[in-house]
Short mmCIF file of C-alpha atoms and ligand atoms in Angstrom, two decimals:
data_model
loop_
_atom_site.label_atom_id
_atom_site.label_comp_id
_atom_site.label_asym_id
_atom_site.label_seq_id
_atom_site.Cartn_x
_atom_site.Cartn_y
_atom_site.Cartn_z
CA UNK Q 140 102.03 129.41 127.13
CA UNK Q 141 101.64 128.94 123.46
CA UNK Q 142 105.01 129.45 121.34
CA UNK Q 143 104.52 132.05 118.11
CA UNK Q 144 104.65 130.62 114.70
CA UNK Q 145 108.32 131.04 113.26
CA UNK Q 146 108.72 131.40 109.61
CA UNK Q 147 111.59 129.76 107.51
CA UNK Q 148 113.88 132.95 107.46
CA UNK Q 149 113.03 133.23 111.70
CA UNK Q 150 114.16 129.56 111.82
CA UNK Q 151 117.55 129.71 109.93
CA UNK Q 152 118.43 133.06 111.15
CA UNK Q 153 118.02 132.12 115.10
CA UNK Q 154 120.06 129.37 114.19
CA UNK Q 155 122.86 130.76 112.43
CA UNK Q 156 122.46 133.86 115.51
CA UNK Q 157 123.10 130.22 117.66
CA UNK Q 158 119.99 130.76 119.64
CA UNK Q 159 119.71 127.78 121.69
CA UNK Q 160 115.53 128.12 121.79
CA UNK Q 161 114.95 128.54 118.20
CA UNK Q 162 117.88 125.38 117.49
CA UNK Q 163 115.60 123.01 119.42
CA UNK Q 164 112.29 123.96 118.07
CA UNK Q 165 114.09 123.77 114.83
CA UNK Q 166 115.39 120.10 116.28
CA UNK Q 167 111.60 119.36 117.40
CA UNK Q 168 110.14 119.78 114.01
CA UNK Q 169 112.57 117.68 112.27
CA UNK Q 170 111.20 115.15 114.57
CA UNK Q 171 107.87 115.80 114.03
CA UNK Q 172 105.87 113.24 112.04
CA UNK Q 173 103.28 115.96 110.48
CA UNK Q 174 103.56 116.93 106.98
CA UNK Q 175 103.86 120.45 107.14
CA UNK Q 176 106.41 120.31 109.77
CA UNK Q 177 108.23 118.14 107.43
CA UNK Q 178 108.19 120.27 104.87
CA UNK Q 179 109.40 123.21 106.83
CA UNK Q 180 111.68 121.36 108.40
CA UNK Q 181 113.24 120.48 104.66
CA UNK Q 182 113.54 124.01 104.00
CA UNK Q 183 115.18 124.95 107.13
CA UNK Q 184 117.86 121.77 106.79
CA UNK Q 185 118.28 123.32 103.36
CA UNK Q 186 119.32 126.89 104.27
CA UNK Q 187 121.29 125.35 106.81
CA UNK Q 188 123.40 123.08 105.02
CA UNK Q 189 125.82 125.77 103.52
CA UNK Q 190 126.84 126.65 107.12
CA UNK Q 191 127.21 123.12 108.38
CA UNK Q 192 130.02 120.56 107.99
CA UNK Q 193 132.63 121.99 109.74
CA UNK Q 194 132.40 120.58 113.07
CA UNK Q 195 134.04 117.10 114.42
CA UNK Q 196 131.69 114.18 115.05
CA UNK Q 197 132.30 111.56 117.31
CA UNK Q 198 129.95 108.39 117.68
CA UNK Q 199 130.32 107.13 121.19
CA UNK Q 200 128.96 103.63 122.11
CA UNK Q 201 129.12 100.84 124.76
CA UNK Q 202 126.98 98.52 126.30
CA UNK Q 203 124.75 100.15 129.59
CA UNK Q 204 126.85 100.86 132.61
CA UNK Q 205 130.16 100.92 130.72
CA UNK Q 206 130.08 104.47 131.60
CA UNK Q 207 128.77 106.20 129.12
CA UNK Q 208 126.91 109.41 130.26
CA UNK Q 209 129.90 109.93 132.97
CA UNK Q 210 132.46 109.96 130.36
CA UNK Q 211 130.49 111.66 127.69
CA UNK Q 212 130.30 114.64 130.87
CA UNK Q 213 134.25 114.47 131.50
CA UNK Q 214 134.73 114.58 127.67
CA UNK Q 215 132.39 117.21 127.16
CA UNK Q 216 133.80 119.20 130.11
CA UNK Q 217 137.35 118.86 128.90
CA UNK Q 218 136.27 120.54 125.39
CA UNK Q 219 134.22 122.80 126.71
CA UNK Q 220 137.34 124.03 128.86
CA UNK Q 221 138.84 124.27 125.60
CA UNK Q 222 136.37 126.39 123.83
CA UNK Q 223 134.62 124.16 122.21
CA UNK Q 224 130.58 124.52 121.21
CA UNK Q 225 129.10 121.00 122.04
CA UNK Q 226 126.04 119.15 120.73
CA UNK Q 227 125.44 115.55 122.53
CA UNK Q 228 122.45 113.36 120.34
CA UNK Q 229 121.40 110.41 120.81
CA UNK Q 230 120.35 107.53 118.28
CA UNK Q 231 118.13 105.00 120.50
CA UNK Q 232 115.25 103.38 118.31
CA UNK Q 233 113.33 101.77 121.38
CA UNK Q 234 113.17 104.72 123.68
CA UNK Q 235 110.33 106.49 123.72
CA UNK Q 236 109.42 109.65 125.15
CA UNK Q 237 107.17 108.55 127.61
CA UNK Q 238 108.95 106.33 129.28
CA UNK Q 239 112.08 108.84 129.75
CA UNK Q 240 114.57 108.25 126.79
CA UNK Q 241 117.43 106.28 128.52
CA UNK Q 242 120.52 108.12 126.21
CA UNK Q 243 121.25 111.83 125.61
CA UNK Q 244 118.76 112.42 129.00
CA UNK Q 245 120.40 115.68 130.55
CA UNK Q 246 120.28 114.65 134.24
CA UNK Q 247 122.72 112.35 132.99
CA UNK Q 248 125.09 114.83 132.46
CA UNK Q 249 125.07 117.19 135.28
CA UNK Q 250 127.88 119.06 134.71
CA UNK Q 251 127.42 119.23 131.35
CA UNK Q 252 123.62 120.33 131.63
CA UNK Q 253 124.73 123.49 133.09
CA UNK Q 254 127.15 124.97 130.26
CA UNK Q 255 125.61 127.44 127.96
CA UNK Q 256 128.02 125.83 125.23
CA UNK Q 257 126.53 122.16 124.96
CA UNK Q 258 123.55 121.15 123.81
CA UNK Q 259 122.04 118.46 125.02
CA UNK Q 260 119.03 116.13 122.79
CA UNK Q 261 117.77 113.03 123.39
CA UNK Q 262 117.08 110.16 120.87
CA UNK Q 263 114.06 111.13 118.72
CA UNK Q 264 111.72 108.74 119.95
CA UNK Q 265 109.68 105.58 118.42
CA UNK Q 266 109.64 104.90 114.76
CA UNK Q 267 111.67 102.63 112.51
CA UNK Q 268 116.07 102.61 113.11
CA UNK Q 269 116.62 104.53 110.06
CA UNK Q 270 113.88 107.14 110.94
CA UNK Q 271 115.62 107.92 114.15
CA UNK Q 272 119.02 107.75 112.54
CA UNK Q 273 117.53 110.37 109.37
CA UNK Q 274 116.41 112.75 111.99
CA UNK Q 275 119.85 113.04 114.19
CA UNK Q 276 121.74 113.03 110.88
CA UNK Q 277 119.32 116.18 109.94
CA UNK Q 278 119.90 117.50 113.39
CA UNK Q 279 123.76 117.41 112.98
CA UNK Q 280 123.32 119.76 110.31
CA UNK Q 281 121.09 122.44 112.43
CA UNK Q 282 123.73 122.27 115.40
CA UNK Q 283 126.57 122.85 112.98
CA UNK Q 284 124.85 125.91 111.39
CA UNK Q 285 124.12 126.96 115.19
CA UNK Q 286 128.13 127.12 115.33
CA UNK Q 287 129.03 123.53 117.56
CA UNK Q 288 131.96 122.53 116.19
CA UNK Q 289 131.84 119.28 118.38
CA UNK Q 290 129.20 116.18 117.83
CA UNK Q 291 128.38 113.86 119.95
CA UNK Q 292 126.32 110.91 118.41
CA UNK Q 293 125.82 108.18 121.46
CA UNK Q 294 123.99 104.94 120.91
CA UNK Q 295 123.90 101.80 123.39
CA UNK Q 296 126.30 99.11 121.79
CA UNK Q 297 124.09 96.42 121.83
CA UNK Q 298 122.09 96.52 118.63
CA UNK Q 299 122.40 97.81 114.94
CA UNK Q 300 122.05 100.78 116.03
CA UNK Q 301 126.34 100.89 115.56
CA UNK Q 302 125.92 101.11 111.62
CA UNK Q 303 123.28 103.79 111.55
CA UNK Q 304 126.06 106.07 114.04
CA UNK Q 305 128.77 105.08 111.88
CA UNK Q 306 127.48 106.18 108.82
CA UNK Q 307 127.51 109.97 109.98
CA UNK Q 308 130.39 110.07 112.24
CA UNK Q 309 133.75 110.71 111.80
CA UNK Q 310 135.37 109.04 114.21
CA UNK Q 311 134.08 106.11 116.60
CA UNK Q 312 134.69 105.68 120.05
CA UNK Q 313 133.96 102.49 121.89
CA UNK Q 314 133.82 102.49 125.93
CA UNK Q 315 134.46 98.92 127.09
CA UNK Q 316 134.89 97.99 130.26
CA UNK Q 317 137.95 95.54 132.17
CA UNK Q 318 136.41 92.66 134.51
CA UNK Q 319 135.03 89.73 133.82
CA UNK Q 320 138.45 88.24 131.69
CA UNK Q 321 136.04 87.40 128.98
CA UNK Q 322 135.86 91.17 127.53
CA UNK Q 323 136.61 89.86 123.88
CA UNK Q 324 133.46 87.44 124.14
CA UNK Q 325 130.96 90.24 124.81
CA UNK Q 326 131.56 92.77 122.18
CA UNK Q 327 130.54 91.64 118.62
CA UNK Q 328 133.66 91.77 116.07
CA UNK Q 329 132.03 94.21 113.72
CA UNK Q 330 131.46 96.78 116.60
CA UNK Q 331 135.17 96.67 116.79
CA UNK Q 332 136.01 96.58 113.75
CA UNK Q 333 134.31 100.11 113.65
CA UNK Q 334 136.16 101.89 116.33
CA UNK Q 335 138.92 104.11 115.54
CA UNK Q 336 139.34 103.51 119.10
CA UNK Q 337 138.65 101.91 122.13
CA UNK Q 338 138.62 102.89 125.89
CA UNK Q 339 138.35 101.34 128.88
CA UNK Q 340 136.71 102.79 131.18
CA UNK Q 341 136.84 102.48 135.36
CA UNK Q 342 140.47 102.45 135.49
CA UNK Q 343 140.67 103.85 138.70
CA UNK Q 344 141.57 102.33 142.31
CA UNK Q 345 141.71 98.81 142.78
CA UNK Q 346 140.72 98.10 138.70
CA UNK Q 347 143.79 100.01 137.31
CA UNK Q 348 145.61 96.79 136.77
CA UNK Q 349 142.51 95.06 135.20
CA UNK Q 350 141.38 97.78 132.93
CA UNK Q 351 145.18 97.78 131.39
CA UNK Q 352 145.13 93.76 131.22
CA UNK Q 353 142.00 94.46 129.46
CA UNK Q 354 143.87 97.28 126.83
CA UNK Q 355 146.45 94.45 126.17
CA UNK Q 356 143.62 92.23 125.02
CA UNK Q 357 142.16 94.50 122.62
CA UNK Q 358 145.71 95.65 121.45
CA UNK Q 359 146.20 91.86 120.30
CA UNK Q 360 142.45 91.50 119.09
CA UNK Q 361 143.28 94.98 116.87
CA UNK Q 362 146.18 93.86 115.48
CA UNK Q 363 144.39 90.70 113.66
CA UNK Q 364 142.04 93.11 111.78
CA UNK Q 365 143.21 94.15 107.90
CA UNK Q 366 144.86 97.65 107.91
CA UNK Q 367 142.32 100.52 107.80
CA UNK Q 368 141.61 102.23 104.52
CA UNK Q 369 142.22 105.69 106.17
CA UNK Q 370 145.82 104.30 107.15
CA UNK Q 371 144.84 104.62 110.94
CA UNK Q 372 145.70 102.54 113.30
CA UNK Q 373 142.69 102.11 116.12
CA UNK Q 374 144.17 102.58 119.35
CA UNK Q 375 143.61 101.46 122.76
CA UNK Q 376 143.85 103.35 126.23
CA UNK Q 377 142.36 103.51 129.64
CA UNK Q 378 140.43 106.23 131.49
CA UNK Q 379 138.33 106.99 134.07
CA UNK Q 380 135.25 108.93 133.53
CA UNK Q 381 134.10 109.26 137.04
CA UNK Q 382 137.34 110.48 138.01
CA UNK Q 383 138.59 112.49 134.95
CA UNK Q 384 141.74 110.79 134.73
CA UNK Q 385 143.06 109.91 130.97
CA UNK Q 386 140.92 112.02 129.61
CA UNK Q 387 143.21 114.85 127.50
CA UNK Q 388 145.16 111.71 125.77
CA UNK Q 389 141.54 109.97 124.70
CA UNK Q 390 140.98 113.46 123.47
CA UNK Q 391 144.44 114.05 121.75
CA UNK Q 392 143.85 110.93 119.74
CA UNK Q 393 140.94 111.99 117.94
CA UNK Q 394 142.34 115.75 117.27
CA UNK Q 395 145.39 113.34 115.98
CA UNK Q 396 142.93 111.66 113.74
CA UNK Q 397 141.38 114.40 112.51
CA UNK Q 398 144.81 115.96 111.43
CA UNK Q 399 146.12 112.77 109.55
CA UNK Q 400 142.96 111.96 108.03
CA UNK Q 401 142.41 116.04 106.62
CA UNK Q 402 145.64 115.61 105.63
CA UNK Q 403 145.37 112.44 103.50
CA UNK Q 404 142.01 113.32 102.06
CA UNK Q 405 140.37 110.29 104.11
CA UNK Q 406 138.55 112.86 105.85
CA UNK Q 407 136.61 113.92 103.24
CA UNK Q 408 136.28 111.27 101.27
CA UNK Q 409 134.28 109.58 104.41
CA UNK Q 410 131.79 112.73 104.36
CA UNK Q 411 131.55 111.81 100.49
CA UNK Q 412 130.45 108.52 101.23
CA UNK Q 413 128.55 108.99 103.83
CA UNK Q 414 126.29 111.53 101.91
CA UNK Q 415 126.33 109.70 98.89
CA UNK Q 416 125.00 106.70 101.50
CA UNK Q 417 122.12 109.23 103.14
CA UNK Q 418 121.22 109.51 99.43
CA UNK Q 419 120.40 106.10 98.91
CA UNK Q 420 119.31 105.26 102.51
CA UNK Q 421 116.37 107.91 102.32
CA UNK Q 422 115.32 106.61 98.86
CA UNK Q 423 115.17 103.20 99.88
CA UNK Q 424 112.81 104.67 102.82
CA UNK Q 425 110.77 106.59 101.12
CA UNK Q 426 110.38 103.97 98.56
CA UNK Q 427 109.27 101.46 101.38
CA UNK Q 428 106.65 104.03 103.15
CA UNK Q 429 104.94 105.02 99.63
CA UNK Q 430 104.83 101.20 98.77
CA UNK Q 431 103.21 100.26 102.26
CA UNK Q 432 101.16 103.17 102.77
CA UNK Q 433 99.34 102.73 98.91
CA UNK Q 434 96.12 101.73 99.37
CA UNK Q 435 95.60 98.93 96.65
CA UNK Q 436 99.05 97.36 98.25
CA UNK Q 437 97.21 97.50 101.84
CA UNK Q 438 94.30 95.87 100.85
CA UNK Q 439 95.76 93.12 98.50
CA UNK Q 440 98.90 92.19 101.46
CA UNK Q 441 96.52 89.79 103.21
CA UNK Q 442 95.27 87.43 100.62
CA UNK Q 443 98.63 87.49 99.03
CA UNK Q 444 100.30 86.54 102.21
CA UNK Q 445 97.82 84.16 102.72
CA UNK Q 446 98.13 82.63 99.28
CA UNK Q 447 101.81 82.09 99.66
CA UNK Q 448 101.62 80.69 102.97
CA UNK Q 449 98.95 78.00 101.27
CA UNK Q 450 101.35 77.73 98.41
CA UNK Q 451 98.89 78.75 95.98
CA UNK Q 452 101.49 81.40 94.74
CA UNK Q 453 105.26 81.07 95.26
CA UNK Q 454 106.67 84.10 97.03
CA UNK Q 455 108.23 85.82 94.05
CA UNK Q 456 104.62 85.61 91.99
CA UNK Q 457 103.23 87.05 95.14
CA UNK Q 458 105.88 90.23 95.42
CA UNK Q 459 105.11 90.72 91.96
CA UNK Q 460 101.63 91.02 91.98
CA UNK Q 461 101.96 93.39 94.87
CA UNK Q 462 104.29 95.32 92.65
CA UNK Q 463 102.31 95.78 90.00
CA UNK Q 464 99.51 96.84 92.36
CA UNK Q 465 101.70 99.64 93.21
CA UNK Q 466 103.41 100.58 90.24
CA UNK Q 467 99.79 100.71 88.80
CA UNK Q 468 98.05 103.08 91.10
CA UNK Q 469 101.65 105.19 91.24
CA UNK Q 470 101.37 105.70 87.60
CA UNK Q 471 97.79 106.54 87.55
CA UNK Q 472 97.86 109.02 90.15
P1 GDP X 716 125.99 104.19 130.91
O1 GDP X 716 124.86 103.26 131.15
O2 GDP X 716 126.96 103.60 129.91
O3 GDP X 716 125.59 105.58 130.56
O4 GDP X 716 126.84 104.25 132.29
P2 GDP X 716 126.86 105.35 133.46
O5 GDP X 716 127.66 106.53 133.04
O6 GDP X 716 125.49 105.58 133.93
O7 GDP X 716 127.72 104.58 134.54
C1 GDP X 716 127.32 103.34 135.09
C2 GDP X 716 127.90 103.22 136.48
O8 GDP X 716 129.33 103.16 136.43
C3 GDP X 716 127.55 104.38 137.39
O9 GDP X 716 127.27 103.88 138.67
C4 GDP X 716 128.81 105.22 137.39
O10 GDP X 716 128.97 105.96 138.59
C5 GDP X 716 129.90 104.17 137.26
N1 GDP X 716 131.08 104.72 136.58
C6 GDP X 716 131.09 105.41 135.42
N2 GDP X 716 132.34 105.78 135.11
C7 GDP X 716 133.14 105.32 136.08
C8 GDP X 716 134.57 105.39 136.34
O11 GDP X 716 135.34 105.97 135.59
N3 GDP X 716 135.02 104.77 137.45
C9 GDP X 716 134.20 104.11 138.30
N4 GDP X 716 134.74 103.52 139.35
N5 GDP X 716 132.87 104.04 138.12
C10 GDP X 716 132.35 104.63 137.03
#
């Protein structure tokens, strides 16, 4: 069945009428890598971006089979009981669609998949890290201006994948896991330095005790970091996804947060920086793509790299040369 053509003001009004359908064809052409979709897609985020901003957003990472999809259902399902609107993404630069994206997948949410009140997306697929991470930072703005209040940005905590969530969150949530009595070993410092706080998960049954041996570790491993510039003080606790235990005081914390942090202008300062970051981040990109994609650039890269790797030109002479190239045909054109 082919799907009408939506103009601009179709677009923007679905989405402020919080029409799920029109949100994620909305979502789909901000993913898109045609031009013209682009463009439209620019316009919509544009329109949108006086109704967005107001919602909380969360990064939630971990490394696979800490627990993430079942907790990110309990913690969805305890908002939702609340009232909240809920939008789940996913930042996850080497899934691609074929292969079945591996975060932000609904049948890994089951309960979850069935509210009319969360919205579900998984990872835009292939392309560079900061791609992906443009394109959920534009889709934050359509799900705000579709009236979720609550974001959801999940990313596996293995990669760099950490920074690019962090730089459009407000608060970060790291799931670690008790067990092995080497938990501090596996987790890289700046991942924890991050979080604004961290849970461990599983602490039901038989691995209550170790999950809360585990807490005390990170407690001590906390306390050696500087104080935070938002005057927050990461905490630790322990949960249990599976079994929705822990799950009000994980979610107390970050309402907690929220409240200092408004209230000491952290909150928005963040959001300042954060755009002002965006900013820079999608010139840099652009920059990069125009410089790669120009012609004259394309067909001088191969004697120049081979000309530095034969030290006929050192690699500085060789960047220039490229430059110039570039700056040359830019100027022309
Ligand atoms: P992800 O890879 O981080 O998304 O992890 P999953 O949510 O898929 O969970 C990995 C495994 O851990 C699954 O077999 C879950 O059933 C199990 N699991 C997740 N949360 C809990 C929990 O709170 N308690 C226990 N005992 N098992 C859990």
């Amino acid at each position: 069945q082919r799907r009408t053509k939506l103009s601009v003001d179709e677009y923007v009004d679905g989405i402020l009428r919080g029409d799920i359908t029109i949100l994620s064809r909305a979502v789909t052409l901000v993913e898109s890598l045609l031009p013209t979709h682009q463009d439209t897609a620019q316009q919509i985020i544009e329109r949108c971006l006086p109704h967005a901003g107001k919602s909380m957003r969360i990064g939630i990472t971990g490394v696979p089979g800490a627990g993430k999809s079942t907790s990110i259902d309990a913690f969805g399902m305890h908002l939702i009981r609340q009232g909240r609107k809920l939008a789940v993404l996913a930042i996850d630069p080497s899934s691609e669609r074929s292969k079945g994206s591996i975060l932000g997948d609904k049948t890994r949410m089951e309960q979850l998949a069935r509210e009319k009140n969360a919205f579900i997306r998984p990872s835009p697929s292939a392309g560079s890290l900061g791609g992906v991470a443009r394109k959920t930072r534009e889709t934050i703005v359509l799900c705000e201006a579709a009236g979720f209040d609550t974001i959801f940005v999940e990313t596996v905590g293995v990669g760099q994948s950490e920074t690019a969530v962090h730089s459009m969150v407000d608060f970060f949530l790291l799931i670690q896991l008790a067990g092995t009595g080497d938990e501090l070993q596996g987790i890289k410092r700046g991942i924890m330095e991050m979080a604004d706080g961290i849970v461990v998960n599983k602490a039901d049954g038989d691995n209550v005790d170790k999950a809360n041996l585990a807490a005390s570790h990170y407690r001590s491993a906390l306390r050696l970091f500087p104080p935070a510039e938002s005057g927050w003080k990461p905490r630790v606790l322990t949960y249990s996804g599976y079994y929705a235990l822990g799950i009000k005081d994980i979610w107390d914390m970050v309402d907690e947060y929220r409240h200092m942090t408004t209230d000491n202008g952290y909150f928005r300062l963040k959001r300042q920086r954060q755009a002002k970051w965006w900013m820079y981040e999608t010139i840099n990109d652009e920059l990069r793509d125009s410089f790669y994609n120009n012609p004259d650039v394309q067909a001088l890269i191969p004697e120049t790299e081979e000309a530095v790797l034969q030290d006929r030109a050192t690699s500085f002479t060789a960047a220039r040369r490229l430059l110039e190239a570039y700056f040359r045909n830019a100027f022309d054109s």
